[in-house]
Amino acid sequence: MSGAVAPPKRVQNVFVVAKEPASLNAFYEGALGLPMKFRDGDRWIQYGLGNTNVALACLEEAAPATSGLVMVLEVDDFEGAQERIVAAGGQVLGLRDMGAHGAVLSLRDPEGNLVQLFRRAAPTAA
């Protein structure tokens, strides 16, 4: 591989794919003590934990994941990422533009694990 690839800035999020996020909230908030940071109804429930986030995602929000945990790595940009992923034996699943929130590039590693790269949206001029 030629040229240095900029490492991710941080683990932005790890989310649990949940059939019923609202039901799991009692466990993660109540039993584990995770402090609520953001909630989008029963679709996405996010907790703040240090410099990262832990979230519960409904099946629709988690797509293309259908179960398990998904690691989300924050990056500055996606430049060259798709080519590097494929060259290293991974599979690019798609790009989701979330408007003012940013964008997510979903991929599978060579063993089929789902990973997402998150890029923040560019700041808008005031």
Backbone as numpy.savetxt, mean C-alpha at the origin, in Angstrom:
# Nx Ny Nz CAx CAy CAz Cx Cy Cz
22.54 -5.38 -13.22 21.69 -4.21 -13.22 22.58 -2.98 -13.22
22.38 -2.07 -14.13 23.22 -0.89 -14.21 22.56 0.28 -13.50
23.40 1.12 -12.90 22.88 2.31 -12.23 22.25 1.99 -10.89
22.41 2.90 -9.97 21.84 2.71 -8.63 20.36 3.06 -8.63
19.59 2.21 -8.02 18.15 2.44 -7.87 17.93 3.09 -6.51
17.20 4.18 -6.50 16.90 4.85 -5.22 16.03 3.93 -4.37
16.41 3.69 -3.12 15.60 2.83 -2.27 14.29 3.52 -1.89
13.28 2.74 -1.49 12.05 3.35 -1.00 12.37 4.27 0.18
11.53 5.27 0.38 11.72 6.22 1.47 11.38 5.59 2.82
10.35 4.75 2.83 9.92 4.13 4.08 8.83 3.11 3.76
8.51 2.29 4.76 7.31 1.46 4.65 6.17 2.41 4.93
5.38 2.71 3.93 4.30 3.68 4.06 3.12 3.07 4.78
2.88 1.78 4.51 1.68 1.14 5.03 1.84 -0.37 4.94
1.21 -1.06 5.82 0.98 -2.50 5.71 -0.51 -2.65 5.96
-1.21 -3.33 5.04 -2.65 -3.48 5.27 -3.07 -4.92 5.24
-4.12 -5.18 6.01 -4.72 -6.49 6.13 -5.93 -6.52 5.20
-5.99 -7.51 4.34 -7.16 -7.69 3.48 -8.23 -8.34 4.36
-9.35 -7.63 4.54 -10.36 -8.07 5.49 -11.72 -8.24 4.81
-12.39 -9.33 5.13 -13.75 -9.54 4.61 -14.71 -8.57 5.28
-14.47 -8.27 6.56 -15.32 -7.35 7.32 -14.45 -6.43 8.17
-13.88 -5.36 7.55 -12.99 -4.46 8.30 -13.62 -3.90 9.57
-14.89 -3.55 9.53 -15.54 -2.96 10.71 -15.50 -3.92 11.89
-15.69 -5.21 11.65 -15.63 -6.21 12.72 -14.21 -6.35 13.26
-13.22 -6.31 12.36 -11.83 -6.44 12.80 -11.33 -5.20 13.55
-12.00 -4.07 13.34 -11.58 -2.85 14.01 -11.56 -3.02 15.52
-12.53 -3.72 16.08 -12.57 -3.94 17.53 -11.30 -4.64 18.01
-10.79 -5.55 17.21 -9.56 -6.27 17.57 -8.34 -5.35 17.47
-8.16 -4.72 16.32 -6.95 -3.91 16.10 -6.92 -2.64 16.95
-8.07 -2.00 17.11 -8.12 -0.78 17.92 -8.27 -1.12 19.40
-9.17 -2.05 19.71 -9.44 -2.38 21.10 -8.41 -3.29 21.73
-8.18 -4.45 21.13 -7.27 -5.43 21.73 -5.81 -5.06 21.56
-5.43 -4.50 20.39 -4.03 -4.17 20.15 -3.69 -2.71 20.45
-4.72 -1.88 20.63 -4.49 -0.49 21.00 -3.99 0.41 19.89
-4.20 0.02 18.62 -3.74 0.87 17.52 -4.62 2.13 17.44
-4.01 3.31 17.43 -4.79 4.55 17.38 -5.33 4.86 15.99
-6.63 5.10 15.89 -7.28 5.41 14.61 -6.73 6.71 14.06
-6.39 6.69 12.78 -5.88 7.88 12.10 -6.86 8.37 11.04
-7.52 7.42 10.37 -8.39 7.77 9.25 -9.35 6.61 9.03
-10.58 6.96 8.63 -11.56 5.91 8.33 -12.43 6.34 7.17
-12.55 5.46 6.19 -13.43 5.67 5.04 -14.54 4.63 5.15
-15.49 4.90 6.04 -16.58 3.95 6.27 -16.04 2.59 6.67
-16.56 1.56 6.02 -16.08 0.20 6.28 -15.14 -0.27 5.17
-14.69 0.65 4.32 -13.81 0.30 3.20 -12.34 0.28 3.61
-11.92 1.27 4.38 -10.51 1.43 4.74 -10.44 2.04 6.12
-9.81 1.36 7.05 -9.63 1.86 8.42 -8.13 1.89 8.67
-7.60 3.07 8.91 -6.15 3.24 9.02 -5.76 3.70 10.41
-4.69 3.10 10.93 -4.16 3.42 12.24 -2.76 4.00 12.07
-2.42 4.98 12.91 -1.07 5.53 12.91 -0.21 4.75 13.86
0.98 4.39 13.42 1.89 3.61 14.26 3.31 4.08 13.98
3.80 4.97 14.81 5.13 5.54 14.58 5.14 6.32 13.28
6.11 6.02 12.43 6.26 6.72 11.15 5.61 5.95 10.00
4.72 5.03 10.32 4.06 4.26 9.28 2.59 4.09 9.62
1.91 3.33 8.82 0.48 3.09 9.00 0.19 1.60 8.92
-0.84 1.20 9.62 -1.39 -0.15 9.54 -2.86 0.05 9.22
-3.40 -0.73 8.30 -4.78 -0.50 7.89 -5.52 -1.81 7.68
-6.85 -1.70 7.70 -7.75 -2.78 7.32 -8.41 -2.34 6.03
-8.39 -3.20 5.02 -8.96 -2.85 3.72 -10.01 -3.87 3.33
-11.16 -3.38 2.85 -12.18 -4.30 2.33 -11.64 -4.94 1.05
-12.27 -5.99 0.60 -11.80 -6.71 -0.58 -11.70 -5.80 -1.80
-12.65 -4.89 -1.96 -12.64 -3.99 -3.12 -11.45 -3.04 -3.07
-11.17 -2.47 -1.90 -10.03 -1.55 -1.76 -8.70 -2.27 -1.88
-8.65 -3.51 -1.44 -7.40 -4.27 -1.44 -7.01 -4.80 -2.81
-7.95 -4.86 -3.74 -7.66 -5.45 -5.05 -6.38 -4.88 -5.63
-5.53 -5.71 -6.20 -5.77 -7.08 -6.62 -5.53 -8.14 -5.54
-5.21 -7.74 -4.30 -5.06 -8.73 -3.23 -6.42 -9.31 -2.86
-6.44 -10.56 -2.47 -7.68 -11.21 -2.04 -7.59 -11.71 -0.60
-6.36 -11.74 -0.05 -6.18 -12.17 1.33 -4.77 -11.79 1.78
-4.54 -11.91 3.07 -3.21 -11.71 3.62 -2.83 -10.27 3.88
-1.52 -10.04 3.93 -0.95 -8.74 4.20 -0.31 -8.19 2.94
-0.35 -6.88 2.77 0.29 -6.23 1.64 1.21 -5.15 2.19
2.47 -5.18 1.74 3.44 -4.17 2.12 3.41 -3.06 1.07
3.31 -1.81 1.54 3.28 -0.65 0.64 4.52 0.17 0.92
5.35 0.35 -0.11 6.60 1.10 0.03 6.45 2.46 -0.64
6.78 3.52 0.08 6.69 4.86 -0.50 7.94 5.17 -1.31
7.73 5.66 -2.53 8.82 6.03 -3.44 8.57 7.45 -3.94
9.63 8.06 -4.47 9.49 9.41 -5.02 8.82 9.39 -6.39
9.13 8.35 -7.19 8.53 8.24 -8.52 8.56 6.79 -8.99
7.89 6.53 -10.09 7.82 5.18 -10.65 8.77 4.99 -11.83
9.60 5.99 -12.12 10.45 5.96 -13.30 11.32 4.70 -13.33
11.16 3.92 -14.37 11.94 2.71 -14.57 11.50 1.52 -13.73
10.56 1.71 -12.81 10.16 0.64 -11.90 9.57 -0.55 -12.63
8.68 -0.30 -13.59 8.03 -1.41 -14.29 9.06 -2.28 -15.00
10.02 -1.66 -15.66 11.05 -2.41 -16.37 11.90 -3.23 -15.39
12.29 -2.62 -14.27 13.11 -3.33 -13.27 12.36 -4.49 -12.66
11.06 -4.30 -12.39 10.25 -5.37 -11.80 10.21 -6.58 -12.73
9.92 -6.34 -14.00 9.83 -7.43 -14.98 11.19 -8.08 -15.17
12.25 -7.29 -15.28 13.60 -7.83 -15.48 14.04 -8.71 -14.31
13.53 -8.42 -13.12 13.90 -9.20 -11.93 12.96 -10.38 -11.70
12.05 -10.64 -12.64 11.17 -11.80 -12.53 9.83 -11.52 -11.90
9.52 -10.24 -11.65 8.23 -9.88 -11.07 7.20 -9.62 -12.14
6.01 -9.27 -11.72 4.89 -9.00 -12.63 4.23 -7.69 -12.22
4.09 -6.79 -13.15 3.39 -5.52 -12.90 1.90 -5.77 -13.12
1.08 -5.43 -12.13 -0.36 -5.67 -12.19 -1.14 -4.44 -12.62
-0.61 -3.26 -12.37 -1.33 -2.06 -12.80 -1.06 -0.87 -11.92
-1.47 0.26 -12.42 -1.31 1.55 -11.75 -2.69 2.09 -11.40
-2.86 2.52 -10.16 -4.12 3.12 -9.71 -3.86 4.55 -9.31
-4.47 5.48 -10.01 -4.35 6.90 -9.69 -5.43 7.23 -8.67
-5.01 7.75 -7.52 -5.95 8.09 -6.45 -6.07 9.60 -6.29
-5.83 10.33 -7.38 -5.99 11.78 -7.38 -5.11 12.46 -6.37
-5.71 13.24 -5.49 -4.96 14.04 -4.51 -4.19 13.19 -3.50
-4.53 11.91 -3.38 -3.81 11.03 -2.45 -2.50 10.54 -3.04
-2.42 10.41 -4.37 -1.22 9.89 -5.01 -1.57 8.75 -5.94
-0.64 7.84 -6.13 -0.85 6.71 -7.03 -0.17 5.48 -6.46
-0.69 4.31 -6.84 -0.15 3.03 -6.37 0.14 2.16 -7.58
1.35 1.61 -7.62 1.75 0.64 -8.64 1.75 -0.72 -7.96
0.86 -1.61 -8.40 0.76 -2.94 -7.80 1.61 -3.93 -8.59
2.27 -4.82 -7.86 3.13 -5.82 -8.51 3.14 -7.10 -7.69
3.61 -8.15 -8.33 3.86 -9.41 -7.62 5.34 -9.70 -7.72
5.91 -10.15 -6.60 7.32 -10.54 -6.63 7.44 -11.90 -7.32
8.65 -12.40 -7.54 8.79 -13.69 -8.26 8.09 -14.88 -7.60
7.76 -14.79 -6.31 7.03 -15.88 -5.65 5.54 -15.62 -5.58
5.07 -14.52 -6.17 3.64 -14.24 -6.22 3.10 -13.36 -5.12
3.97 -12.86 -4.22 3.51 -11.99 -3.14 3.18 -10.61 -3.70
2.09 -10.04 -3.22 1.67 -8.72 -3.66 2.43 -7.64 -2.89
2.97 -6.67 -3.62 3.66 -5.51 -3.06 3.14 -4.30 -3.82
3.06 -3.16 -3.15 2.65 -1.94 -3.83 3.68 -0.85 -3.60
3.92 -0.06 -4.64 4.73 1.14 -4.54 3.78 2.32 -4.51
3.95 3.21 -3.53 3.08 4.36 -3.36 3.85 5.63 -3.67
3.29 6.48 -4.52 3.88 7.79 -4.84 2.88 8.86 -4.44
3.31 9.78 -3.61 2.44 10.88 -3.21 2.12 11.76 -4.42
0.96 12.39 -4.38 0.60 13.34 -5.42 1.47 14.58 -5.29
1.78 15.20 -6.41 2.55 16.45 -6.38 1.75 17.51 -5.67
2.41 18.31 -4.84 1.68 19.39 -4.14 1.05 20.35 -5.14
-0.13 20.82 -4.82 -0.80 21.78 -5.69 -0.44 23.19 -5.26
-0.36 24.08 -6.21 -0.04 25.47 -5.90 -1.23 26.12 -5.19
-0.93 26.89 -4.17 -2.01 27.54 -3.40 -2.53 28.75 -4.10
